[in-house]
Coordinates of N, CA and C in Angstrom, one line a residue:
M1 N 83.2 93.9 114.8 CA 83.7 95.1 114.4 C 83.8 95.4 112.8
T2 N 83.3 96.8 112.6 CA 83.3 97.0 111.2 C 84.7 97.2 110.8
R3 N 85.3 97.0 109.7 CA 86.3 97.1 109.1 C 86.6 98.6 108.6
P4 N 87.8 99.1 108.8 CA 87.9 100.3 108.6 C 87.9 100.3 106.8
R5 N 87.2 101.5 106.4 CA 87.1 101.8 105.1 C 88.1 102.8 104.6
I6 N 88.7 102.4 103.3 CA 90.0 103.1 103.0 C 89.5 103.3 101.3
L7 N 89.7 104.6 101.0 CA 89.7 105.1 99.4 C 91.0 105.2 99.0
V8 N 91.4 104.6 97.9 CA 92.8 104.9 97.2 C 92.3 105.8 95.9
V9 N 92.9 107.0 95.9 CA 92.9 108.0 94.8 C 94.0 108.2 94.0
D10 N 94.2 107.7 92.8 CA 95.4 107.6 92.1 C 95.0 107.3 90.4
D11 N 95.6 108.0 89.7 CA 95.3 107.5 88.2 C 96.3 106.6 87.5
E12 N 97.1 106.0 88.4 CA 98.0 105.0 87.9 C 97.5 103.5 88.3
P13 N 96.7 102.9 87.4 CA 96.2 101.8 87.6 C 97.1 100.6 88.3
N14 N 98.5 100.6 88.2 CA 99.2 99.4 88.9 C 99.3 99.9 90.4
I15 N 99.5 101.3 90.7 CA 99.4 101.5 91.9 C 98.1 101.4 92.8
V16 N 96.9 101.7 92.1 CA 95.7 101.3 92.7 C 95.6 99.9 93.0
D17 N 95.8 99.1 91.8 CA 95.7 97.5 92.0 C 96.6 97.1 93.1
M18 N 97.8 97.4 93.3 CA 98.7 97.0 94.4 C 98.0 97.4 95.6
V19 N 97.8 98.6 95.9 CA 97.6 99.3 97.4 C 96.4 98.6 97.7
T20 N 95.3 98.5 96.8 CA 93.8 98.0 97.3 C 94.3 96.4 97.4
T21 N 94.9 95.7 96.6 CA 95.0 94.4 96.9 C 95.8 94.0 98.3
V22 N 96.8 94.8 98.6 CA 97.5 94.5 99.8 C 96.6 95.0 101.1
L23 N 96.1 96.0 101.0 CA 95.3 96.6 102.1 C 94.0 95.9 102.4
E24 N 93.4 95.1 101.3 CA 92.2 94.5 101.4 C 92.9 93.1 102.2
F25 N 93.8 92.6 101.8 CA 94.5 91.3 102.3 C 94.7 91.4 103.8
H26 N 95.0 92.8 104.3 CA 95.3 93.0 105.7 C 93.8 93.4 106.5
G27 N 92.7 93.3 106.1 CA 91.5 93.5 106.5 C 90.9 94.7 106.2
F28 N 91.2 95.5 105.3 CA 90.5 96.8 105.1 C 89.3 96.8 104.1
E29 N 88.4 97.5 104.3 CA 87.5 97.4 103.0 C 87.7 98.5 102.0
M30 N 88.0 98.2 100.7 CA 88.6 99.0 100.1 C 87.6 99.7 98.8
S31 N 87.9 100.8 98.5 CA 87.2 101.6 97.1 C 88.4 102.2 96.6
A32 N 88.1 102.7 95.1 CA 89.0 103.3 94.4 C 88.6 104.4 93.5
A33 N 89.4 105.3 92.9 CA 88.9 106.4 92.3 C 90.1 106.9 91.5
A34 N 90.1 107.4 90.3 CA 91.2 107.7 89.5 C 91.3 109.2 89.2
T35 N 90.0 110.0 89.5 CA 90.1 111.5 89.4 C 89.6 112.0 90.5
A36 N 89.8 113.4 90.4 CA 89.0 114.0 91.8 C 87.6 114.2 91.8
A37 N 86.9 114.0 90.7 CA 85.6 114.0 90.8 C 85.2 112.6 90.9
Q38 N 85.8 111.5 90.7 CA 85.3 110.1 91.3 C 85.7 110.1 92.5
A39 N 86.7 110.9 93.1 CA 86.8 110.7 94.6 C 85.8 111.3 95.4
Y40 N 85.3 112.4 95.0 CA 84.1 113.0 95.7 C 82.9 112.0 95.6
A41 N 82.7 111.5 94.4 CA 81.4 110.5 94.4 C 81.7 109.3 95.2
A42 N 82.9 108.9 95.3 CA 83.2 107.5 96.1 C 83.2 107.9 97.6
A43 N 83.6 109.2 98.0 CA 83.4 109.7 99.3 C 82.1 109.7 100.0
R44 N 81.3 110.2 99.0 CA 79.6 110.5 99.3 C 79.2 108.9 99.6
V45 N 79.6 107.9 98.8 CA 78.8 106.6 98.7 C 79.6 105.8 99.7
H46 N 80.8 105.6 99.9 CA 81.4 104.7 100.7 C 81.9 105.4 102.3
R47 N 81.9 106.6 102.3 CA 82.1 107.4 103.7 C 83.5 106.7 104.2
P48 N 84.4 106.9 103.6 CA 85.7 106.3 104.0 C 86.2 107.0 105.4
D49 N 86.9 106.1 106.0 CA 87.6 106.4 107.4 C 88.9 107.2 107.0
L50 N 89.6 106.6 105.8 CA 90.9 107.2 105.5 C 90.9 107.1 103.9
V51 N 91.7 108.1 103.3 CA 92.1 108.4 101.9 C 93.6 108.2 101.5
V52 N 93.7 107.4 100.5 CA 95.3 107.3 100.2 C 95.2 108.3 99.0
L53 N 95.8 109.4 99.1 CA 95.4 110.4 97.9 C 96.7 110.8 97.4
D54 N 96.6 110.7 96.0 CA 97.7 111.2 94.9 C 97.5 112.7 94.8
V55 N 98.6 113.5 94.8 CA 98.7 114.9 94.7 C 98.2 115.6 93.3
M56 N 98.8 114.8 92.2 CA 98.5 115.1 90.9 C 97.5 114.2 90.1
L57 N 96.3 114.9 90.0 CA 95.3 113.9 89.5 C 94.8 114.7 88.1
P58 N 94.3 113.9 87.2 CA 94.1 114.4 85.7 C 93.0 115.7 85.7
D59 N 92.2 115.7 86.7 CA 91.2 117.0 86.7 C 91.4 117.7 87.9
G60 N 92.3 117.7 88.7 CA 92.6 118.5 90.0 C 93.9 118.4 90.8
D61 N 93.6 118.9 92.0 CA 94.9 119.1 92.7 C 94.5 118.3 94.0
G62 N 95.4 117.2 94.4 CA 94.9 116.5 95.5 C 95.0 117.3 96.8
F63 N 95.6 118.3 96.9 CA 95.6 119.3 98.2 C 94.1 119.9 98.4
E64 N 93.7 120.3 97.2 CA 92.3 120.9 97.0 C 91.1 119.7 97.4
V65 N 91.5 118.6 96.9 CA 90.6 117.3 97.3 C 90.5 116.9 98.5
C66 N 91.8 117.1 99.2 CA 91.8 117.0 100.7 C 91.2 118.1 101.3
R67 N 91.2 119.2 101.2 CA 90.4 120.3 101.6 C 89.0 120.3 101.6
T68 N 88.6 119.8 100.3 CA 87.1 119.8 100.0 C 86.5 118.5 100.8
L69 N 87.2 117.3 101.0 CA 86.8 116.2 101.7 C 86.7 116.3 102.9
R70 N 87.6 117.0 103.5 CA 87.6 117.3 105.0 C 86.3 118.1 105.5
R71 N 85.7 118.9 104.7 CA 84.5 119.7 105.0 C 83.3 118.9 105.1
S72 N 83.3 117.7 104.5 CA 82.4 116.8 104.8 C 82.5 115.7 105.6
L73 N 83.9 115.5 105.7 CA 84.2 114.3 106.7 C 85.4 114.7 107.5
P74 N 84.9 115.6 108.7 CA 86.2 116.3 109.3 C 87.0 115.3 110.0
R75 N 86.9 114.0 110.3 CA 87.3 113.2 111.0 C 88.3 112.1 110.2
L76 N 88.1 112.5 108.6 CA 88.7 111.7 107.8 C 90.3 111.6 107.7
G77 N 91.0 110.6 107.7 CA 92.4 110.4 107.7 C 93.0 110.7 106.2
I78 N 93.9 111.4 106.1 CA 94.5 111.6 104.7 C 96.0 111.2 104.8
V79 N 96.5 110.3 103.8 CA 97.9 109.9 103.6 C 98.1 110.2 102.1
F80 N 98.8 111.5 101.9 CA 99.0 111.8 100.4 C 100.3 110.7 100.2
L81 N 100.1 110.5 98.7 CA 101.0 109.4 98.1 C 101.3 110.0 96.7
T82 N 102.5 110.4 96.6 CA 102.8 111.3 95.2 C 104.4 111.3 95.0
A83 N 104.8 111.4 93.6 CA 106.1 111.7 93.3 C 106.8 112.8 93.7
K84 N 106.0 113.8 94.3 CA 106.7 114.9 94.6 C 107.3 115.0 95.9
D85 N 108.6 115.0 96.2 CA 109.2 114.8 97.4 C 109.7 116.1 97.9
A86 N 109.8 117.1 97.3 CA 110.3 118.4 97.8 C 109.8 118.7 99.2
H87 N 110.4 119.4 100.1 CA 110.0 119.7 101.4 C 108.9 120.5 101.4
S88 N 109.0 121.5 100.7 CA 107.8 122.4 100.4 C 106.6 121.7 99.9
E89 N 106.6 120.8 99.3 CA 105.4 119.8 99.1 C 104.7 119.2 100.5
R90 N 105.9 118.5 100.9 CA 105.6 118.1 102.4 C 104.7 118.9 103.1
V91 N 105.3 119.8 103.3 CA 104.6 120.9 104.2 C 103.4 121.5 103.8
A92 N 103.2 121.5 102.4 CA 101.9 122.0 101.9 C 100.9 120.8 102.0
G93 N 101.1 119.6 102.0 CA 100.3 118.4 102.1 C 100.0 118.7 103.7
L94 N 100.7 118.6 104.5 CA 100.2 118.7 105.9 C 99.6 120.0 106.4
T95 N 99.8 121.2 105.6 CA 98.8 122.4 105.7 C 97.6 122.2 105.5
Y96 N 97.5 121.7 104.2 CA 96.1 121.5 103.8 C 95.3 120.6 104.5
G97 N 95.8 119.9 105.5 CA 95.2 119.1 106.5 C 95.4 117.4 106.2
G98 N 96.6 117.0 105.6 CA 97.1 115.8 105.5 C 97.6 115.1 106.9
D99 N 97.4 114.0 107.0 CA 98.0 113.2 108.4 C 99.3 112.7 108.2
D100 N 99.7 112.3 106.8 CA 101.2 111.8 106.4 C 101.4 112.0 105.0
Y101 N 102.7 111.5 104.7 CA 103.1 111.9 103.3 C 104.2 110.8 102.7
V102 N 103.7 110.2 101.8 CA 104.6 109.1 101.3 C 105.1 109.2 99.7
T103 N 106.2 109.2 99.5 CA 106.6 109.6 98.2 C 106.9 108.3 97.4
K104 N 106.4 108.6 96.0 CA 106.8 107.3 95.2 C 108.3 107.4 94.6
P105 N 109.0 106.3 94.3 CA 108.3 105.0 94.7 C 108.3 104.7 96.0
F106 N 107.4 103.8 96.6 CA 107.4 103.5 97.9 C 107.3 101.8 98.4
N107 N 107.6 101.8 99.5 CA 107.6 100.3 99.9 C 106.1 100.2 100.6
I108 N 105.4 99.1 100.1 CA 103.9 98.8 100.4 C 104.0 98.5 101.8
D109 N 104.9 97.9 102.6 CA 104.9 97.5 103.8 C 104.8 98.8 104.7
E110 N 105.7 99.9 104.2 CA 105.9 101.0 105.0 C 104.4 101.8 104.7
L111 N 103.9 102.0 103.6 CA 102.6 102.4 103.4 C 101.5 102.1 104.2
L112 N 101.3 100.6 104.5 CA 100.7 100.0 105.4 C 100.8 100.5 106.8
A113 N 102.1 100.6 107.3 CA 102.4 101.0 108.5 C 101.8 102.2 108.8
R114 N 102.1 103.1 107.7 CA 101.6 104.6 108.0 C 100.0 104.7 108.1
V115 N 99.4 104.0 107.1 CA 97.8 104.1 107.3 C 97.4 103.4 108.7
R116 N 98.0 102.3 109.1 CA 97.7 102.0 110.5 C 98.0 103.1 111.7
A117 N 99.0 103.8 111.3 CA 99.5 104.7 112.5 C 98.2 106.0 112.5
V118 N 98.0 106.4 111.2 CA 97.0 107.2 111.1 C 95.6 106.9 111.7
L119 N 95.2 105.6 111.3 CA 93.9 105.1 111.9 C 94.0 104.8 113.5
R120 N 95.1 104.5 114.0 CA 95.3 104.4 115.6 C 94.9 105.9 115.9
R121 N 95.1 106.9 115.4 CA 94.8 108.2 115.9 C 93.4 108.6 115.9
I122 N 92.8 108.2 114.7 CA 91.4 108.6 114.4 C 90.3 107.6 114.8
L123 N 90.7 106.0 114.7 CA 89.8 105.1 115.1 C 90.8 104.1 115.8
P124 N 90.9 104.3 117.2 CA 91.8 103.4 118.0 C 91.2 102.1 117.9
E125 N 90.1 101.7 118.0 CA 89.5 100.3 118.1 C 89.7 99.7 116.9
A126 N 89.4 100.4 115.6 CA 89.4 99.8 114.2 C 90.7 99.7 113.7
A127 N 91.8 100.3 114.4 CA 93.1 100.2 113.8 C 94.0 98.9 114.2
E128 N 93.2 98.1 115.1 CA 94.0 96.9 115.6 C 94.1 95.9 114.4
E129 N 95.2 95.4 114.2 CA 95.3 94.3 113.0 C 94.3 93.3 113.2
P130 N 93.6 93.0 112.0 CA 92.7 91.8 112.1 C 93.3 90.6 112.2
P131 N 92.9 89.4 113.2 CA 93.6 88.4 113.5 C 93.8 87.5 112.2
D132 N 95.0 87.0 111.9 CA 94.9 86.1 110.7 C 96.3 85.4 111.1
D133 N 96.2 84.1 110.3 CA 97.5 83.2 110.4 C 98.7 83.5 109.8
G134 N 98.8 84.6 109.0 CA 99.8 85.0 108.4 C 100.3 84.1 107.1
V135 N 99.4 83.3 106.6 CA 99.6 82.6 105.5 C 99.1 83.0 104.3
L136 N 99.8 83.4 103.2 CA 99.2 83.6 101.9 C 98.9 82.1 101.3
R137 N 98.0 82.3 100.4 CA 97.4 81.0 99.6 C 97.0 81.4 98.1
F138 N 97.5 80.5 97.1 CA 97.4 80.6 95.9 C 97.3 79.3 95.1
A139 N 96.3 78.8 94.6 CA 96.4 77.4 94.0 C 96.5 76.5 95.3
D140 N 97.7 75.7 95.2 CA 98.2 74.7 96.4 C 99.3 75.2 96.8
V141 N 99.7 76.5 96.7 CA 100.8 77.0 97.2 C 100.6 77.9 98.6
E142 N 101.3 77.7 99.8 CA 101.0 78.2 101.0 C 102.4 79.0 101.3
L143 N 102.5 80.2 101.5 CA 103.6 80.9 102.1 C 103.0 81.5 103.5
D144 N 104.1 81.1 104.5 CA 103.7 81.5 105.7 C 104.7 82.6 106.3
E145 N 104.2 83.9 106.3 CA 105.0 84.9 106.5 C 105.7 84.9 107.8
H146 N 105.0 84.4 109.0 CA 105.6 84.4 110.1 C 106.7 83.3 110.5
A147 N 106.5 82.1 109.8 CA 107.4 81.2 109.8 C 108.5 81.3 108.7
C148 N 108.2 82.1 107.7 CA 109.1 82.2 106.5 C 109.4 80.9 105.9
T149 N 108.3 80.1 105.7 CA 108.1 78.8 105.0 C 107.3 78.7 104.0
V150 N 107.5 77.9 102.8 CA 106.8 77.6 101.8 C 106.3 76.2 101.5
H151 N 105.1 75.9 101.1 CA 104.8 74.6 100.9 C 103.9 74.8 99.5
R152 N 104.3 73.5 98.8 CA 103.4 73.4 97.7 C 102.8 72.1 97.7
A153 N 101.5 72.1 97.6 CA 100.8 70.5 97.6 C 101.3 69.8 98.9
G154 N 101.5 70.5 100.0 CA 102.0 69.9 101.2 C 103.4 69.7 101.3
N155 N 104.0 69.8 100.2 CA 105.6 69.5 100.2 C 106.3 70.7 100.5
P156 N 107.3 70.8 101.4 CA 108.1 72.1 101.8 C 109.1 72.4 100.4
V157 N 109.0 73.7 100.2 CA 109.9 74.1 99.2 C 111.0 75.1 99.9
S158 N 112.2 74.7 99.4 CA 113.2 75.5 100.3 C 113.8 76.7 99.4
L159 N 113.4 78.0 99.8 CA 113.7 79.2 98.9 C 114.7 80.0 99.7
S160 N 115.3 80.8 99.0 CA 116.4 82.0 99.4 C 115.5 83.1 100.1
R161 N 116.1 84.0 100.7 CA 115.3 85.1 101.0 C 114.8 85.8 99.9
T162 N 115.4 86.0 98.8 CA 115.0 86.8 97.7 C 114.0 86.2 97.0
E163 N 114.3 84.9 96.9 CA 113.0 84.1 96.2 C 111.7 84.2 97.2
F164 N 112.0 84.0 98.4 CA 110.7 84.1 99.2 C 110.0 85.5 99.0
D165 N 111.0 86.5 99.1 CA 110.3 87.9 98.9 C 109.6 88.1 97.5
L166 N 110.1 87.4 96.4 CA 109.6 87.7 95.2 C 108.2 86.9 95.2
L167 N 108.1 85.7 95.8 CA 107.1 84.9 95.6 C 105.8 85.7 96.6
R168 N 106.3 86.2 97.7 CA 105.4 86.9 98.4 C 104.7 88.1 97.6
Y169 N 105.6 88.8 96.9 CA 105.2 89.9 96.2 C 104.2 89.5 95.1
L170 N 104.5 88.4 94.5 CA 103.4 87.9 93.4 C 102.4 87.4 93.8
M171 N 102.4 86.6 95.1 CA 101.1 86.4 95.7 C 100.1 87.4 96.1
L172 N 100.8 88.6 96.5 CA 100.2 89.7 97.0 C 99.3 90.3 95.8
N173 N 100.0 90.1 94.7 CA 99.5 90.7 93.6 C 99.0 89.7 92.6
R174 N 98.4 88.6 93.2 CA 98.0 87.5 92.3 C 97.0 88.2 91.0
G175 N 97.2 87.7 89.9 CA 96.4 88.1 88.7 C 96.7 89.5 88.1
H176 N 97.6 90.1 88.8 CA 98.0 91.3 88.2 C 99.5 91.4 87.6
V177 N 99.5 91.8 86.1 CA 100.8 91.9 85.5 C 101.8 92.7 86.4
L178 N 102.8 92.4 86.6 CA 104.2 93.2 87.3 C 105.3 93.4 86.4
S179 N 105.6 94.5 86.1 CA 106.6 94.8 85.2 C 108.0 94.5 86.2
R180 N 109.1 94.4 85.2 CA 110.5 94.2 85.8 C 110.8 95.4 86.8
S181 N 110.6 96.4 86.6 CA 110.8 97.6 87.5 C 110.0 97.7 88.5
Q182 N 108.9 97.6 88.5 CA 107.9 97.3 89.8 C 108.5 96.1 90.7
I183 N 109.0 95.0 90.2 CA 109.5 94.0 90.8 C 110.7 94.4 91.6
I184 N 111.7 95.1 90.9 CA 113.0 95.4 91.4 C 112.7 96.4 92.6
D185 N 111.8 97.3 92.3 CA 111.6 98.3 93.4 C 111.2 97.5 94.9
E186 N 110.3 96.5 94.6 CA 109.6 96.0 95.7 C 110.7 94.9 96.3
V187 N 111.1 94.0 95.4 CA 111.9 92.8 96.1 C 113.4 93.3 96.3
W188 N 113.9 94.0 95.3 CA 115.3 94.4 95.7 C 115.4 96.0 96.3
S189 N 115.2 97.0 95.6 CA 115.0 98.4 96.1 C 115.1 99.4 95.1
S190 N 114.6 100.4 95.4 CA 114.4 101.6 94.2 C 115.9 102.0 93.8
D191 N 116.8 101.5 95.0 CA 118.3 102.3 94.7 C 118.9 101.0 93.7
Y192 N 118.4 99.9 93.4 CA 119.2 98.9 92.7 C 119.4 99.5 91.4
T193 N 120.7 99.2 91.1 CA 121.2 99.8 89.7 C 121.7 98.6 88.7
G194 N 121.5 97.6 89.2 CA 122.0 96.4 88.3 C 121.1 96.2 86.9
S195 N 121.2 95.0 86.4 CA 120.2 94.6 85.2 C 118.9 94.1 85.6
S196 N 118.0 94.5 85.0 CA 116.7 94.1 85.2 C 116.6 92.4 84.8
N197 N 117.6 91.9 84.3 CA 117.6 90.5 84.0 C 118.0 89.7 85.2
I198 N 118.1 90.4 86.3 CA 118.1 89.6 87.6 C 116.7 89.2 87.9
V199 N 115.6 89.7 87.6 CA 114.3 89.3 87.8 C 113.9 88.1 87.0
D200 N 114.2 88.1 85.8 CA 114.3 86.8 84.9 C 115.0 85.5 85.7
T201 N 116.1 86.0 86.2 CA 116.9 84.9 86.7 C 116.0 84.1 88.0
Y202 N 115.7 85.2 88.7 CA 115.0 84.7 89.9 C 113.7 84.0 89.6
V203 N 112.8 84.6 88.7 CA 111.6 83.8 88.4 C 112.0 82.6 87.8
G204 N 113.1 82.2 87.3 CA 113.6 81.0 86.7 C 113.8 80.0 87.8
Y205 N 114.7 80.6 88.9 CA 114.6 79.6 89.9 C 113.1 79.4 90.7
L206 N 112.4 80.4 90.9 CA 111.0 80.0 91.4 C 110.3 78.9 90.8
R207 N 110.3 79.1 89.5 CA 109.6 78.2 88.6 C 110.2 76.7 88.8
R208 N 111.4 76.6 88.7 CA 112.0 75.3 88.9 C 111.7 74.7 90.3
K209 N 111.8 75.5 91.4 CA 111.4 75.0 92.7 C 110.0 74.6 92.9
L210 N 109.1 75.5 92.4 CA 107.6 75.2 92.6 C 107.2 74.0 91.6
G211 N 107.8 74.1 90.5 CA 107.5 73.1 89.3 C 107.8 72.0 89.7
A212 N 108.5 71.7 90.8 CA 108.9 70.3 91.4 C 107.6 69.5 91.7
F213 N 106.5 70.3 91.9 CA 105.4 69.8 92.7 C 103.9 70.2 92.1
G214 N 104.3 70.7 90.8 CA 103.1 70.8 90.0 C 103.3 72.0 89.0
P215 N 102.2 72.3 88.0 CA 102.4 73.1 86.9 C 102.9 74.5 87.1
N216 N 103.5 75.2 86.3 CA 103.8 76.5 86.2 C 102.9 77.5 86.7
L217 N 103.0 78.5 87.7 CA 102.0 79.4 88.2 C 102.5 80.8 87.8
I218 N 103.7 80.8 87.4 CA 104.2 82.2 87.1 C 104.3 82.4 85.6
Q219 N 103.4 83.1 85.1 CA 103.1 83.4 83.7 C 104.0 84.7 83.1
T220 N 104.4 84.3 82.0 CA 105.1 85.6 81.3 C 104.1 86.3 80.5
Q221 N 103.8 87.5 80.7 CA 103.1 88.5 79.7 C 104.1 89.1 79.0
R222 N 104.3 88.7 77.8 CA 105.4 89.1 76.9 C 105.2 90.8 76.7
G223 N 106.5 91.2 77.0 CA 106.4 92.6 76.7 C 106.0 93.6 77.9
F224 N 105.4 93.0 78.8 CA 105.0 93.5 80.2 C 105.6 93.2 81.5
G225 N 105.8 91.8 81.5 CA 106.4 91.3 82.9 C 105.7 89.9 83.2
Y226 N 105.7 89.8 84.5 CA 105.1 88.6 85.0 C 103.9 88.6 85.8
V227 N 103.0 87.5 85.8 CA 101.9 87.4 86.7 C 101.6 86.0 87.1
L228 N 101.3 85.9 88.5 CA 100.9 85.0 89.1 C 99.4 84.5 88.9
R229 N 99.3 83.2 88.0 CA 97.9 82.9 87.4 C 98.0 81.5 87.1
E230 N 97.0 80.8 87.2 CA 97.0 79.4 86.8 C 96.4 79.4 85.1
R231 N 97.1 78.3 84.5 CA 96.8 78.5 83.1 C 95.2 78.6 82.7
S232 N 94.5 78.1 83.3 CA 93.0 78.0 83.0 C 92.3 79.3 83.3
E233 N 93.1 80.2 84.0 CA 92.4 81.6 84.2 C 92.7 82.5 82.9
P234 N 91.8 83.5 82.7 CA 91.9 84.3 81.3 C 93.0 85.3 81.6

């Protein structure tokens, strides 16, 4: 079965990296664009089944991009992803032909669920979840999302729920530097009002527990945040 093709259109590199990494992990064929002009070009080349589309683009309006793309791809699914959360904006998005509307900051699991829901309507066969064992792997670390267990070099690593969620988020975004605010929004919640130092504390917990069985994998990018990366990687 052909994998569903998804185009992400957003001018924020961190969002594009996160969405493409997670959706690709879940079996979708991904492409990306940062402007309206790039979106039109990518749509011609990749013929996506669905577009995750920001409303505010550097060279145009996402609503107009939606309307233009629908002329050439009438069955195209559109999920708007935007910081505009006013009721009128939601109505406008659906009026212009959008299938769903997700506001920033967002939970990546919610976005994944909404993408699948739209695909079920337009591509019933392709929207089925690809079979997988639910295990995330990086270096010698394995995280089982179904059993909620972590092993390193074959050794069980006992983690709290927050430590588990933090490691999962880092593994889903391996190689990408994540700021403290990004980590808080995803692992705690966008409503969290405490100190961002909590991220440093939990990274320290993870480093000690994983470090009992191998070298440190959670690198500090000074002034930016944290990244899951082996020392030998650039």
